[in-house]
Amino acid sequence: MMTKANKQNTLIIMAAEGGFPFDGFAAEGYHTVSAYKTTNLLSRLMREICFRMPLLPKEIWYNQEIKNYRPDYIYIRDAIITKKFLLWLQCLFPKAQINFCYENLVLHARHLMPDEIPEGIRVWTYDPSDSKKYNIRLKKVISYFHCYLKESKEKKYDLLFVGRDKGRGDWLKKLESFLKKNGLRTKFLITADGKYSKKKSYYEEPVSYDQVSDWVAESKALLNVGMQGQEGVTLRDIESYFNQIKLVSTNKNIRNTEIYDEKNTFFLSGDNWSELVQFLKQDYILTQSATWNGHRIEDTIEEITT
């Protein structure tokens, strides 16, 4: 029987080095590596072509440093992970428990559908609807990287939104304009969906998550506009809870989660913008549920490896 998962015997694998979750796991003390060799844009394009051509070699793109580890447990996040890469991992670590986790809706996965994941690998999702639809495990523990929690600062913004367009951009700009006309201070940073997306005049360059966490500390409320069909808790929901600031969300399913705080949550719909203005002008209410310290990342690792 394997020992309980800990920071020494667990390997975190993500498609690329750096960024919010990669840096978060590393800061929390986990062995964290990229699935593929660090490359420039041209090399990434060549790798993608290689992955899509059946006869071209794939392993030349894999991060060979992974072979230096001896994990009992492996936690893989889903972005551009391929079936052949997972099979390679199984050959490297035949005794390790491998957990593959969808961090977006399944249909947004670049390469893998659940029925393509090799047998013997445990498959997880954060979204209840995807869990039922594809018969995969549901992550229930809601945790956050405590290394990103920053001391609350003087509030510069009544509402903060940071995210990709995903078909929401024009609607978000209308909402922001309405709020500003009603005397509220907003910070909406909308970025393109990808490098080759059609540009819009209000698109801005992506920023580091460290910068986002600074803005969160300076905000009274966060805005989460979920994708169609999405039921699971997302990063903006989690940030608001762990930072003890108000949440404006389109996802009413969070009512069924442990982070739901009725007095500090506003559910946004197409016709209640005036009520939103009143909600944002009110102060955060410290309640018993709002003072709960919450789960650490170790709790998520324990859940998926048990």
Coordinates of C-alpha atoms in Angstrom, one line a residue:
M1 CA 0.0 0.0 0.0
M2 CA 1.4 3.4 -1.0
T3 CA 2.0 6.1 1.6
K4 CA -0.3 9.1 1.8
A5 CA 0.3 11.8 -0.8
N6 CA 2.6 14.6 0.3
K7 CA 4.8 17.2 -1.2
Q8 CA 7.7 14.9 -1.6
N9 CA 6.0 12.0 -3.4
T10 CA 3.5 13.9 -5.5
L11 CA 4.4 15.3 -9.0
I12 CA 2.4 18.1 -10.5
I13 CA 2.5 18.2 -14.4
M14 CA 1.1 21.0 -16.5
A15 CA 1.4 21.7 -20.2
A16 CA 3.7 24.8 -19.9
E17 CA 6.0 26.3 -17.3
G18 CA 4.9 29.4 -15.4
G19 CA 1.6 31.1 -14.9
F20 CA -0.9 31.1 -12.1
P21 CA -1.4 27.4 -11.2
F22 CA 2.2 26.3 -12.0
D23 CA 3.8 29.0 -9.9
G24 CA 1.2 28.4 -7.2
F25 CA 1.9 24.7 -6.8
A26 CA 5.7 25.4 -6.9
A27 CA 5.3 28.1 -4.2
E28 CA 3.3 25.7 -2.0
G29 CA 6.3 23.3 -2.1
Y30 CA 5.2 20.7 -4.7
H31 CA 7.5 19.3 -7.4
T32 CA 6.0 21.0 -10.4
V33 CA 7.1 20.5 -14.0
S34 CA 6.0 21.2 -17.6
A35 CA 4.9 18.3 -19.7
Y36 CA 6.8 19.6 -22.7
K37 CA 10.1 21.3 -23.4
T38 CA 10.1 25.0 -22.9
T39 CA 9.9 26.5 -26.4
N40 CA 9.3 29.7 -28.3
L41 CA 6.2 30.4 -30.4
L42 CA 7.6 28.8 -33.6
S43 CA 8.6 25.6 -31.7
R44 CA 5.1 25.4 -30.2
L45 CA 3.6 25.6 -33.6
M46 CA 5.9 22.9 -34.9
R47 CA 5.0 20.8 -31.8
E48 CA 1.3 21.2 -32.4
I49 CA 1.7 20.2 -36.1
C50 CA 3.7 17.2 -35.0
F51 CA 1.1 16.1 -32.5
R52 CA -1.6 16.2 -35.1
M53 CA 0.3 14.2 -37.7
P54 CA 0.1 10.5 -36.9
L55 CA 3.5 9.4 -38.3
L56 CA 5.7 12.1 -36.8
P57 CA 7.6 11.4 -33.5
K58 CA 6.0 12.8 -30.4
E59 CA 8.4 12.0 -27.6
I60 CA 11.1 14.5 -28.8
W61 CA 8.8 17.2 -27.4
Y62 CA 8.4 15.7 -23.9
N63 CA 10.2 17.2 -21.0
Q64 CA 12.8 14.5 -20.3
E65 CA 13.5 16.0 -16.8
I66 CA 10.3 14.2 -15.7
K67 CA 12.4 11.0 -15.7
N68 CA 14.4 12.3 -12.8
Y69 CA 11.4 12.0 -10.4
R70 CA 10.1 8.9 -8.6
P71 CA 6.5 9.9 -7.7
D72 CA 3.9 7.8 -6.0
Y73 CA 1.2 10.2 -7.2
I74 CA 0.9 12.4 -10.3
Y75 CA -1.6 15.2 -10.8
I76 CA -2.0 16.4 -14.4
R77 CA -3.9 19.5 -15.5
D78 CA -5.6 19.2 -18.9
A79 CA -4.4 22.0 -21.2
I80 CA -3.0 20.4 -24.5
I81 CA -2.1 17.1 -22.8
T82 CA -2.2 14.2 -25.3
K83 CA -3.1 10.5 -25.0
K84 CA 0.4 9.5 -26.2
F85 CA 1.9 11.7 -23.4
L86 CA -0.2 9.9 -20.8
L87 CA 0.8 6.5 -22.2
W88 CA 4.5 7.6 -21.9
L89 CA 3.9 8.6 -18.3
Q90 CA 2.4 5.2 -17.5
C91 CA 5.4 3.5 -19.0
L92 CA 7.7 5.7 -16.9
F93 CA 5.9 5.2 -13.7
P94 CA 3.9 2.0 -13.8
K95 CA 3.3 1.9 -10.1
A96 CA 2.3 5.6 -9.7
Q97 CA -1.3 6.7 -9.3
I98 CA -2.0 9.1 -12.1
N99 CA -4.8 11.7 -11.9
F100 CA -5.9 13.6 -14.9
C101 CA -8.0 16.7 -14.1
Y102 CA -10.1 18.8 -16.5
E103 CA -9.7 22.4 -15.3
N104 CA -12.2 23.7 -17.9
L105 CA -15.3 22.3 -19.4
V106 CA -14.6 19.0 -21.2
L107 CA -15.6 20.4 -24.5
H108 CA -12.9 23.0 -24.2
A109 CA -10.1 20.5 -23.9
R110 CA -7.6 20.8 -26.8
H111 CA -6.8 17.2 -27.3
L112 CA -8.5 14.7 -25.0
M113 CA -12.1 13.6 -24.4
P114 CA -12.7 11.3 -21.4
D115 CA -13.1 8.2 -23.5
E116 CA -9.7 8.7 -25.0
I117 CA -7.8 8.8 -21.6
P118 CA -5.9 5.5 -21.1
E119 CA -7.3 2.9 -18.8
G120 CA -5.9 3.0 -15.3
I121 CA -5.8 6.8 -15.1
R122 CA -8.3 8.5 -12.7
V123 CA -10.2 11.3 -14.4
W124 CA -11.6 14.3 -12.6
T125 CA -13.6 17.5 -13.2
Y126 CA -14.6 20.5 -11.2
D127 CA -18.0 20.8 -13.0
P128 CA -21.0 18.8 -11.7
S129 CA -22.7 18.7 -15.1
D130 CA -19.6 17.3 -16.8
S131 CA -19.2 14.7 -14.0
K132 CA -22.7 13.4 -14.7
K133 CA -22.4 13.6 -18.5
Y134 CA -19.1 11.8 -18.9
N135 CA -19.3 9.7 -15.7
I136 CA -16.0 11.1 -14.3
R137 CA -15.0 11.9 -10.7
L138 CA -16.1 15.3 -9.3
K139 CA -13.6 17.4 -7.3
K140 CA -15.6 18.7 -4.3
V141 CA -12.9 20.3 -2.1
I142 CA -12.6 24.0 -2.9
S143 CA -9.1 25.3 -2.2
Y144 CA -6.8 28.2 -3.1
F145 CA -3.1 28.9 -3.2
H146 CA -2.5 30.8 0.0
C147 CA 0.7 32.2 -1.4
Y148 CA -1.5 34.5 -3.6
L149 CA -3.5 35.9 -0.6
K150 CA -2.4 39.5 -0.1
E151 CA -3.2 42.0 2.6
S152 CA -6.3 44.0 1.9
K153 CA -5.5 47.5 0.5
E154 CA -7.4 50.7 0.1
K155 CA -10.2 50.0 -2.3
K156 CA -9.7 51.6 -5.7
Y157 CA -12.4 49.6 -7.6
D158 CA -16.0 48.7 -6.8
L159 CA -16.0 45.9 -9.3
L160 CA -13.1 44.0 -10.9
F161 CA -13.3 41.7 -14.0
V162 CA -10.2 40.0 -15.6
G163 CA -10.7 37.4 -18.3
R164 CA -10.7 36.5 -21.9
D165 CA -13.5 37.6 -24.3
K166 CA -15.1 34.2 -24.9
G167 CA -18.0 36.0 -26.6
R168 CA -18.7 38.1 -23.5
G169 CA -16.7 41.2 -24.4
D170 CA -19.3 43.5 -25.9
W171 CA -21.8 42.7 -23.1
L172 CA -19.1 43.3 -20.5
K173 CA -18.3 46.7 -21.9
K174 CA -22.0 47.7 -21.8
L175 CA -22.2 46.6 -18.2
E176 CA -19.0 48.6 -17.3
S177 CA -20.4 51.7 -19.0
F178 CA -23.7 51.4 -17.1
L179 CA -21.9 51.1 -13.8
K180 CA -19.6 54.0 -14.5
K181 CA -22.6 56.2 -15.3
N182 CA -24.0 55.3 -11.9
G183 CA -20.9 56.5 -10.1
L184 CA -19.1 53.2 -9.6
R185 CA -15.4 52.6 -10.1
T186 CA -14.6 49.6 -12.3
K187 CA -11.6 47.7 -13.5
F188 CA -12.4 45.5 -16.5
L189 CA -9.5 43.9 -18.3
I190 CA -10.7 41.9 -21.3
T191 CA -8.1 40.0 -23.4
A192 CA -8.3 38.1 -26.7
D193 CA -9.2 34.4 -26.7
G194 CA -5.9 33.6 -28.5
K195 CA -3.0 35.1 -30.4
Y196 CA -4.9 34.8 -33.7
S197 CA -8.3 36.1 -32.5
K198 CA -9.9 39.0 -34.3
K199 CA -8.8 42.1 -32.4
K200 CA -11.3 44.4 -30.7
S201 CA -10.5 48.0 -29.7
Y202 CA -11.0 47.3 -26.0
Y203 CA -8.7 44.3 -25.8
E204 CA -5.7 44.6 -23.4
E205 CA -2.6 42.6 -23.0
P206 CA -2.7 39.7 -20.5
V207 CA -1.1 40.4 -17.1
S208 CA 0.6 38.2 -14.6
Y209 CA -1.5 36.6 -11.9
D210 CA 0.6 38.4 -9.3
Q211 CA -0.8 41.6 -10.8
V212 CA -4.3 40.3 -10.7
S213 CA -4.0 39.4 -7.1
D214 CA -2.9 43.0 -6.4
W215 CA -6.1 44.2 -8.1
V216 CA -8.1 41.8 -6.1
A217 CA -6.7 43.2 -2.9
E218 CA -7.8 46.7 -4.1
S219 CA -11.3 45.7 -5.1
K220 CA -14.6 45.6 -3.2
A221 CA -16.2 43.0 -5.5
L222 CA -15.3 40.5 -8.2
L223 CA -17.3 39.7 -11.3
N224 CA -17.6 36.1 -12.6
V225 CA -19.4 35.6 -15.9
G226 CA -19.6 31.9 -16.5
M227 CA -19.7 30.1 -19.8
Q228 CA -22.9 28.5 -21.1
G229 CA -23.5 25.1 -19.4
Q230 CA -21.0 25.8 -16.7
E231 CA -22.0 24.7 -13.2
G232 CA -18.7 24.4 -11.3
V233 CA -17.0 26.9 -9.1
T234 CA -14.5 29.0 -11.0
L235 CA -11.4 31.0 -10.0
R236 CA -13.3 34.3 -9.5
D237 CA -15.7 32.7 -7.1
I238 CA -12.9 31.2 -5.1
E239 CA -10.9 34.5 -5.1
S240 CA -13.8 36.4 -3.7
Y241 CA -14.4 33.9 -0.9
F242 CA -10.8 33.5 0.3
N243 CA -10.1 37.3 0.0
Q244 CA -13.3 38.1 1.9
I245 CA -14.7 40.5 -0.8
K246 CA -18.1 40.5 -2.5
L247 CA -19.0 38.4 -5.5
V248 CA -21.1 39.2 -8.5
S249 CA -21.8 36.1 -10.5
T250 CA -24.0 34.6 -13.2
N251 CA -23.6 31.1 -11.8
K252 CA -26.4 30.4 -9.3
N253 CA -25.1 26.8 -8.8
I254 CA -22.6 28.1 -6.2
R255 CA -25.6 28.2 -3.8
N256 CA -24.9 24.5 -3.3
T257 CA -21.3 24.9 -2.3
E258 CA -19.5 25.6 0.9
I259 CA -18.2 29.0 -0.2
Y260 CA -21.6 30.5 -0.9
D261 CA -22.2 33.6 1.3
E262 CA -25.7 34.9 0.8
K263 CA -25.1 38.4 2.2
N264 CA -22.1 39.1 0.0
T265 CA -23.2 37.5 -3.3
F266 CA -25.2 39.0 -6.1
F267 CA -26.5 36.9 -9.0
L268 CA -26.4 38.9 -12.2
S269 CA -29.0 38.5 -14.9
G270 CA -30.1 40.5 -17.9
D271 CA -32.5 42.8 -16.1
N272 CA -31.2 43.5 -12.6
W273 CA -28.4 46.0 -13.3
S274 CA -30.0 48.7 -11.1
E275 CA -30.1 46.3 -8.2
L276 CA -26.4 45.5 -8.8
V277 CA -25.6 49.2 -8.4
Q278 CA -27.2 49.2 -5.0
F279 CA -25.4 46.0 -4.0
L280 CA -22.0 47.4 -5.0
K281 CA -22.6 50.6 -3.0
Q282 CA -23.0 48.6 0.2
D283 CA -20.2 47.4 2.4
Y284 CA -19.0 43.9 2.7
I285 CA -20.8 42.1 5.6
L286 CA -18.7 40.0 7.8
T287 CA -20.7 36.8 8.5
Q288 CA -19.8 33.5 10.2
S289 CA -19.5 31.8 6.8
A290 CA -17.3 34.6 5.6
T291 CA -14.8 34.1 8.4
W292 CA -14.1 30.4 7.6
N293 CA -10.4 30.0 6.7
G294 CA -11.0 27.6 3.8
H295 CA -9.1 24.7 2.4
R296 CA -5.4 24.7 1.4
I297 CA -4.1 23.1 -1.8
E298 CA -3.0 20.0 0.3
D299 CA -6.7 19.3 0.8
T300 CA -7.3 19.1 -2.9
I301 CA -4.3 16.8 -3.4
E302 CA -5.6 14.6 -0.6
E303 CA -9.0 14.4 -2.1
I304 CA -7.9 13.3 -5.6
T305 CA -5.3 10.8 -4.4
T306 CA -7.5 9.1 -1.8

